[in-house]
């Protein structure tokens, strides 16, 4: 029997609301274990990586790096039509992220003699993590490597967990080649994050690590930020659907099931102004859950699901902004009204024909997104995650003169006399004892 919260929003208890909003990631539960693994990788390098790959993935590996022969074999065993589909998805992802590219360097004349500007510089090295475990994710390789390459990152490596036979799914390897990765390593979990953060005899240290993962991977990313930047925390995947009577119940239910099959901890919520739609979606979810290929995962995940009815579209929007979903689907007559009022969402899908899998695979938008409410403060993966910005100032003597009194006054007020004198010396002043 599928258990799912089905209520009016106004009748949701404080405990039920807290459960939906907090959807805890469990980071605190694994932090100590993760810290110990990271410490070993930092001090023992490849030896620790081998040890933990054997312990956690049940794979004994002498060489972590994927060889040229393995790449050639991957290409030889993949159907040509599937390869074409992968290339098509890659083209769309590349095009969307190229549209995000900032101007490399720009200047503006603030006032005569005062020219200000900004220079965009790509990071030197990035590590992309692609999960394994229950499934392989070549799409995640495209989503992480392509934006880094478009941004101009010099070195991009990929870590992804090996299968029990020590191999990587062929399509994942092909995705890495198509996306432009320099190296691929058969490493997963905490040891992969540690290897990329600290560097080992085999795995190069990177400046930033991006990509989703389980609670152990997320905890590891959070703990290595003193030596490498990360994109953002990411927990179990989630979808929130805002709908009115114009939504198709079968389609909405299929989107809930699609989200539920990700992981037993995935979260799926529909909030609607239509009681009729709510009833229809609930009934359809039960039917589709029984038919789902990943039936057991879906049913467990649906324990985290909810179908809520609200008195107005404003109440739906208010709940959505409080929830800050990773994926937000808007299935309403007046989508512009809703879109204008959305403040917090990782990625937005508008209309009955824009389900989350569109962004997961082929439209070109990025599917590496903040979860667990982090959409309130983080953006989904984009070009800016791979670029740093440096301000530039070109000041003439006349330009400095126009700023002189302001700078001196503020510097002296802060007790920084040398700062004030650095301005005065440009106009003939010489400090004396």
Coordinates of C-alpha atoms in Angstrom, one line a residue:
X1 CA 0.0 0.0 0.0
X2 CA 1.4 3.4 -1.0
X3 CA 1.4 5.9 1.8
X4 CA 1.2 9.6 0.8
X5 CA 0.2 12.8 2.5
X6 CA -3.1 14.0 1.0
X7 CA -4.5 17.1 2.7
X8 CA -5.6 20.7 2.4
X9 CA -2.6 22.9 2.9
X10 CA -4.5 24.6 5.8
X11 CA -4.9 21.3 7.6
X12 CA -1.2 20.2 7.4
X13 CA 0.1 19.9 10.9
X14 CA 3.2 21.7 12.1
X15 CA 5.1 18.4 12.2
X16 CA 4.0 17.4 8.7
X17 CA 5.0 20.8 7.4
X18 CA 8.4 20.6 9.1
X19 CA 9.0 17.2 7.6
X20 CA 8.3 18.5 4.1
X21 CA 10.4 21.7 4.5
X22 CA 13.4 20.2 6.4
X23 CA 13.8 17.0 4.4
X24 CA 17.0 16.4 6.2
X25 CA 20.0 15.2 4.3
X26 CA 21.6 13.2 7.2
X27 CA 24.9 15.0 6.8
X28 CA 25.5 15.0 10.5
X29 CA 25.0 11.3 10.7
X30 CA 27.9 10.5 8.4
X31 CA 30.3 13.4 9.1
X32 CA 32.6 11.5 11.4
X33 CA 33.0 8.5 9.1
X34 CA 33.5 10.8 6.1
X35 CA 36.2 12.8 8.0
X36 CA 38.2 9.7 8.7
X37 CA 38.2 8.6 5.1
X38 CA 39.2 12.0 3.9
X39 CA 42.0 12.1 6.4
X40 CA 43.4 8.8 5.2
X41 CA 43.2 9.9 1.5
X42 CA 45.0 13.1 2.4
X43 CA 47.9 11.4 4.1
X44 CA 48.1 8.0 2.3
X45 CA 47.0 9.0 -1.3
X46 CA 46.5 6.2 -3.7
X47 CA 46.9 3.5 -1.0
X48 CA 43.9 4.8 0.9
X49 CA 41.9 5.2 -2.3
X50 CA 42.5 1.6 -3.2
X51 CA 41.6 0.5 0.3
X52 CA 38.3 2.3 0.4
X53 CA 37.4 1.4 -3.2
X54 CA 37.8 -2.3 -2.2
X55 CA 35.9 -1.7 1.1
X56 CA 32.9 0.3 -0.2
X57 CA 32.7 -0.7 -3.9
X58 CA 34.0 -4.3 -3.5
X59 CA 36.4 -3.7 -6.3
X60 CA 40.2 -4.2 -6.3
X61 CA 41.8 -1.8 -8.7
X62 CA 45.5 -1.4 -9.4
X63 CA 45.0 1.4 -11.9
X64 CA 42.3 4.0 -11.4
X65 CA 42.6 5.9 -14.7
X66 CA 40.5 4.7 -17.6
X67 CA 42.8 3.6 -20.4
X68 CA 42.7 4.5 -24.1
X69 CA 41.8 0.9 -24.8
X70 CA 38.8 1.1 -22.5
X71 CA 37.6 4.2 -24.3
X72 CA 38.0 2.5 -27.7
X73 CA 36.1 -0.6 -26.4
X74 CA 33.3 1.6 -25.2
X75 CA 32.8 3.2 -28.6
X76 CA 32.8 -0.2 -30.2
X77 CA 29.9 -1.6 -28.2
X78 CA 27.4 1.3 -28.2
X79 CA 24.5 1.4 -30.6
X80 CA 25.0 4.2 -33.2
X81 CA 21.5 5.6 -32.6
X82 CA 22.2 5.9 -28.9
X83 CA 25.5 7.6 -29.7
X84 CA 23.6 10.1 -31.9
X85 CA 21.1 10.8 -29.1
X86 CA 24.0 11.5 -26.7
X87 CA 25.6 13.9 -29.2
X88 CA 22.3 15.7 -29.7
X89 CA 21.9 16.2 -26.0
X90 CA 25.5 17.4 -25.7
X91 CA 24.9 20.0 -28.5
X92 CA 21.9 21.4 -26.7
X93 CA 23.8 21.6 -23.4
X94 CA 26.7 23.3 -25.1
X95 CA 24.5 25.8 -26.9
X96 CA 22.6 26.8 -23.7
X97 CA 25.8 27.3 -21.7
X98 CA 27.5 29.2 -24.5
X99 CA 24.6 31.7 -24.3
X100 CA 25.6 32.3 -20.7
X101 CA 29.2 33.3 -21.4
X102 CA 30.0 36.7 -20.0
X103 CA 32.0 39.3 -21.9
X104 CA 35.7 38.4 -21.2
X105 CA 36.7 42.0 -20.3
X106 CA 34.6 45.2 -20.2
X107 CA 35.2 48.8 -19.2
X108 CA 33.0 51.7 -18.3
X109 CA 34.0 55.4 -17.7
X110 CA 32.4 56.2 -14.4
X111 CA 33.6 59.9 -14.5
X112 CA 36.4 61.6 -16.5
X113 CA 39.7 59.9 -15.6
X114 CA 38.0 57.0 -13.8
X115 CA 37.6 53.9 -15.9
X116 CA 36.4 50.7 -14.2
X117 CA 36.1 47.3 -15.6
X118 CA 35.9 43.6 -15.0
X119 CA 37.8 40.6 -16.3
X120 CA 36.4 37.1 -16.4
X121 CA 38.9 34.3 -16.0
X122 CA 38.1 30.5 -16.1
X123 CA 39.3 28.3 -13.3
X124 CA 42.4 26.2 -14.1
X125 CA 41.1 22.8 -13.0
X126 CA 37.8 21.2 -12.2
X127 CA 36.8 17.7 -11.0
X128 CA 33.4 16.4 -12.0
X129 CA 31.7 13.7 -10.0
X130 CA 29.2 11.5 -11.7
X131 CA 27.3 9.1 -9.4
X132 CA 27.1 5.3 -9.9
X133 CA 25.5 3.0 -7.4
X134 CA 21.9 2.2 -8.5
X135 CA 22.4 3.5 -12.0
X136 CA 25.0 5.1 -14.4
X137 CA 24.6 8.7 -15.3
X138 CA 26.3 9.7 -18.5
X139 CA 23.9 12.7 -18.6
X140 CA 25.6 14.1 -15.5
X141 CA 29.0 13.8 -17.2
X142 CA 27.6 16.0 -20.0
X143 CA 26.1 18.5 -17.5
X144 CA 29.3 18.9 -15.5
X145 CA 32.0 18.7 -18.1
X146 CA 30.5 20.7 -21.0
X147 CA 29.9 23.9 -19.0
X148 CA 33.5 23.7 -17.6
X149 CA 34.8 23.4 -21.1
X150 CA 32.6 26.1 -22.5
X151 CA 33.9 28.4 -19.7
X152 CA 37.5 27.7 -20.7
X153 CA 38.6 25.5 -17.8
X154 CA 42.1 24.2 -18.7
X155 CA 41.8 20.7 -17.1
X156 CA 38.7 18.8 -16.4
X157 CA 38.7 15.3 -14.8
X158 CA 35.8 12.9 -14.0
X159 CA 35.5 10.5 -11.2
X160 CA 32.7 7.9 -11.3
X161 CA 32.3 4.6 -9.3
X162 CA 33.2 1.4 -11.0
X163 CA 31.0 -1.6 -11.4
X164 CA 31.8 -4.8 -9.5
X165 CA 33.9 -6.0 -12.4
X166 CA 36.0 -2.8 -12.3
X167 CA 34.6 -1.3 -15.5
X168 CA 32.7 1.9 -16.2
X169 CA 29.5 1.9 -18.2
X170 CA 30.4 2.4 -21.8
X171 CA 28.0 5.3 -22.3
X172 CA 29.5 7.2 -19.3
X173 CA 32.9 6.9 -20.9
X174 CA 31.6 8.1 -24.3
X175 CA 29.9 11.0 -22.6
X176 CA 33.2 12.0 -21.1
X177 CA 34.9 12.0 -24.5
X178 CA 32.1 13.9 -26.2
X179 CA 32.0 16.5 -23.3
X180 CA 35.8 16.9 -23.5
X181 CA 37.1 15.5 -20.2
X182 CA 40.9 15.1 -20.0
X183 CA 40.9 12.1 -17.7
X184 CA 38.4 9.7 -16.2
X185 CA 39.0 7.8 -13.0
X186 CA 37.2 4.7 -11.7
X187 CA 36.6 6.2 -8.3
X188 CA 33.4 6.9 -6.3
X189 CA 32.3 8.1 -2.9
X190 CA 34.3 9.9 -0.3
X191 CA 37.6 8.6 -1.6
X192 CA 36.9 10.2 -5.0
X193 CA 36.1 13.6 -3.5
X194 CA 39.2 13.4 -1.3
X195 CA 41.4 12.4 -4.2
X196 CA 40.3 15.3 -6.3
X197 CA 40.5 17.8 -3.4
X198 CA 43.9 16.8 -2.1
X199 CA 45.5 15.1 -5.1
X200 CA 47.2 11.7 -5.0
X201 CA 50.0 10.0 -6.9
X202 CA 47.5 9.3 -9.7
X203 CA 44.6 11.8 -9.4
X204 CA 45.5 15.5 -9.9
X205 CA 44.3 18.1 -7.4
X206 CA 41.6 20.4 -8.7
X207 CA 40.4 23.8 -7.8
X208 CA 36.7 23.0 -7.7
X209 CA 34.6 19.9 -7.5
X210 CA 31.1 19.8 -9.0
X211 CA 28.4 17.2 -9.4
X212 CA 25.7 15.4 -7.3
X213 CA 26.1 12.4 -5.1
X214 CA 24.7 10.6 -2.1
X215 CA 24.9 11.8 1.5
X216 CA 28.5 10.6 1.9
X217 CA 29.6 12.5 -1.2
X218 CA 27.8 15.6 -0.2
X219 CA 29.3 15.5 3.3
X220 CA 32.8 15.0 1.8
X221 CA 32.3 18.0 -0.5
X222 CA 31.3 20.1 2.5
X223 CA 34.3 19.1 4.4
X224 CA 37.0 19.8 1.8
X225 CA 36.1 23.4 1.1
X226 CA 39.3 24.6 2.8
X227 CA 41.3 23.2 -0.1
X228 CA 38.9 23.2 -3.0
X229 CA 35.7 25.0 -3.9
X230 CA 32.4 23.1 -4.6
X231 CA 29.3 23.9 -6.5
X232 CA 26.7 23.5 -3.7
X233 CA 25.3 20.8 -1.3
X234 CA 23.0 18.4 -3.0
X235 CA 20.8 15.7 -1.4
X236 CA 18.0 13.5 -2.6
X237 CA 16.2 14.7 -5.7
X238 CA 12.9 16.4 -5.5
X239 CA 10.0 17.9 -7.6
X240 CA 7.2 20.3 -6.7
X241 CA 4.3 20.7 -9.1
X242 CA 2.0 23.8 -9.0
X243 CA -1.2 22.9 -10.9
X244 CA -4.7 24.2 -11.5
X245 CA -7.6 22.5 -13.3
X246 CA -5.9 22.9 -16.6
X247 CA -3.2 20.3 -15.7
X248 CA -3.4 16.8 -17.0
X249 CA -3.7 14.3 -14.1
X250 CA -2.0 11.4 -15.9
X251 CA 0.9 13.6 -16.8
X252 CA 1.3 15.1 -13.3
X253 CA 1.1 11.6 -11.8
X254 CA 3.8 10.3 -14.2
X255 CA 6.1 13.2 -13.1
X256 CA 5.6 12.2 -9.5
X257 CA 6.5 8.6 -10.3
X258 CA 9.5 9.7 -12.4
X259 CA 10.8 11.6 -9.5
X260 CA 10.1 8.8 -7.1
X261 CA 12.1 6.2 -9.1
X262 CA 15.3 8.2 -8.5
X263 CA 15.9 7.1 -4.9
X264 CA 13.9 5.9 -1.8
X265 CA 14.6 9.4 -0.3
X266 CA 13.3 11.4 -3.3
X267 CA 10.6 13.9 -2.6
X268 CA 7.5 14.6 -4.8
X269 CA 4.9 17.1 -4.0
X270 CA 1.9 18.4 -6.0
X271 CA 0.0 21.5 -4.8
X272 CA -3.1 22.6 -6.6
X273 CA -6.2 24.8 -6.4
X274 CA -8.3 22.0 -7.8
X275 CA -9.7 19.3 -5.5
X276 CA -10.8 17.3 -8.5
X277 CA -7.3 17.3 -9.9
X278 CA -5.9 16.3 -6.6
X279 CA -8.2 13.3 -6.4
X280 CA -7.4 12.3 -10.0
X281 CA -3.7 12.6 -9.5
X282 CA -3.8 10.6 -6.3
X283 CA -5.7 7.8 -8.0
X284 CA -3.4 7.8 -11.0
X285 CA -0.3 7.7 -8.8
X286 CA -1.5 4.5 -7.2
X287 CA -2.0 2.9 -10.6
X288 CA 1.3 4.0 -12.0
X289 CA 3.2 3.0 -8.9
X290 CA 2.1 -0.6 -9.3
X291 CA 3.3 -0.6 -12.9
X292 CA 6.6 1.1 -12.3
X293 CA 9.8 -0.8 -13.3
X294 CA 11.5 0.3 -10.1
X295 CA 8.4 -0.5 -8.1
X296 CA 10.0 -1.0 -4.7
X297 CA 12.0 2.3 -4.9
X298 CA 9.0 4.2 -6.1
X299 CA 6.7 2.9 -3.2
X300 CA 9.3 3.8 -0.6
X301 CA 9.9 7.2 -2.1
X302 CA 6.2 7.9 -2.2
X303 CA 6.2 7.9 1.6
X304 CA 7.9 11.3 1.2
X305 CA 5.3 12.5 -1.3
X306 CA 2.3 14.8 -0.8
X307 CA -0.7 16.0 -2.7
X308 CA -1.9 19.3 -1.2
X309 CA -4.9 21.5 -2.1
X310 CA -4.8 25.2 -1.5
X311 CA -7.4 28.0 -1.5
X312 CA -5.6 30.1 -4.0
X313 CA -2.8 30.2 -6.5
X314 CA -1.0 32.7 -4.2
X315 CA -1.0 30.1 -1.4
X316 CA 0.5 27.6 -3.9
X317 CA 3.2 30.1 -4.8
X318 CA 3.9 30.9 -1.1
X319 CA 4.3 27.3 -0.3
X320 CA 6.6 26.8 -3.2
X321 CA 8.9 29.7 -2.3
X322 CA 9.1 28.3 1.2
X323 CA 9.9 24.8 0.0
X324 CA 12.5 26.1 -2.6
X325 CA 12.3 23.0 -4.8
X326 CA 15.1 21.6 -6.9
X327 CA 12.7 21.1 -9.8
X328 CA 9.5 23.2 -10.1
X329 CA 6.8 22.3 -12.6
X330 CA 4.2 24.9 -13.3
X331 CA 1.0 23.4 -14.9
X332 CA -1.5 26.3 -14.8
X333 CA -3.5 28.5 -17.2
X334 CA -1.6 31.7 -16.4
X335 CA 2.0 30.5 -16.1
X336 CA 3.4 34.0 -16.3
X337 CA 1.5 35.0 -13.2
X338 CA 3.1 32.2 -11.3
X339 CA 6.6 32.5 -12.8
X340 CA 6.8 36.2 -12.0
X341 CA 6.2 35.4 -8.3
X342 CA 8.6 32.5 -7.9
X343 CA 11.7 33.4 -6.0
X344 CA 13.2 30.1 -5.1
X345 CA 13.7 27.1 -7.5
X346 CA 16.6 25.3 -9.0
X347 CA 15.1 24.8 -12.4
X348 CA 11.6 25.7 -13.7
X349 CA 9.5 23.7 -16.1
X350 CA 6.4 25.3 -17.6
X351 CA 3.4 23.6 -19.2
X352 CA 2.0 20.0 -19.5
X353 CA 4.7 19.2 -22.0
X354 CA 7.7 20.3 -19.9
X355 CA 8.4 17.4 -17.5
X356 CA 11.6 17.3 -15.5
X357 CA 13.2 14.6 -17.7
X358 CA 13.4 17.2 -20.5
X359 CA 15.9 19.1 -18.4
X360 CA 17.5 15.9 -17.1
X361 CA 18.6 14.9 -20.6
X362 CA 18.0 16.9 -23.7
X363 CA 16.7 20.5 -23.6
X364 CA 20.2 21.9 -22.7
X365 CA 19.5 23.4 -19.2
X366 CA 21.6 21.9 -16.4
X367 CA 20.3 19.2 -14.2
X368 CA 22.9 19.6 -11.4
X369 CA 20.7 21.6 -9.0
X370 CA 20.5 22.6 -5.3
X371 CA 18.2 20.4 -3.2
X372 CA 16.8 20.4 0.4
X373 CA 15.9 24.1 0.3
X374 CA 19.3 25.3 -0.9
X375 CA 17.6 26.9 -3.9
X376 CA 17.0 29.8 -1.6
X377 CA 20.6 30.7 -1.7
X378 CA 22.3 28.7 -4.6
X379 CA 21.9 28.7 -8.3
X380 CA 21.9 25.5 -10.4
X381 CA 25.2 24.7 -12.1
X382 CA 26.0 27.2 -14.8
X383 CA 28.9 29.0 -16.5
X384 CA 29.5 31.2 -13.5
X385 CA 30.5 28.2 -11.4
X386 CA 33.6 27.9 -13.5
X387 CA 34.6 31.5 -13.8
X388 CA 36.1 34.0 -11.4
X389 CA 35.8 37.8 -11.8
X390 CA 38.4 40.4 -11.2
X391 CA 37.7 44.1 -11.0
X392 CA 39.9 46.6 -12.9
X393 CA 40.6 50.3 -12.3
X394 CA 42.3 52.7 -14.6
X395 CA 42.6 56.0 -12.8
X396 CA 44.3 59.2 -14.2
X397 CA 45.7 62.0 -12.0
X398 CA 42.6 64.1 -12.7
X399 CA 40.4 61.1 -11.9
X400 CA 42.2 60.5 -8.6
X401 CA 41.9 64.2 -7.7
X402 CA 38.2 64.0 -8.0
X403 CA 38.2 61.2 -5.4
X404 CA 41.0 62.5 -3.2
X405 CA 39.1 64.2 -0.5
X406 CA 36.6 61.3 -0.1
X407 CA 39.3 58.7 0.2
X408 CA 41.4 60.7 2.6
X409 CA 38.4 61.5 4.8
X410 CA 37.2 57.9 5.0
X411 CA 40.7 56.5 5.5
X412 CA 41.5 58.9 8.4
X413 CA 38.1 58.2 10.0
X414 CA 39.1 54.5 10.0
X415 CA 42.5 55.3 11.5
X416 CA 44.4 54.2 8.4
X417 CA 46.8 57.2 8.0
X418 CA 49.1 55.5 5.5
X419 CA 46.0 54.9 3.2
X420 CA 45.4 58.6 3.3
X421 CA 49.1 59.4 2.7
X422 CA 49.2 57.0 -0.3
X423 CA 46.7 59.4 -1.9
X424 CA 48.5 62.6 -0.8
X425 CA 51.9 61.4 -2.2
X426 CA 50.3 61.5 -5.7
X427 CA 50.0 65.3 -5.3
X428 CA 53.4 66.2 -3.9
X429 CA 53.0 65.3 -0.2
X430 CA 56.0 63.5 1.4
X431 CA 55.5 61.9 4.8
X432 CA 57.9 63.1 7.6
X433 CA 58.7 61.9 11.1

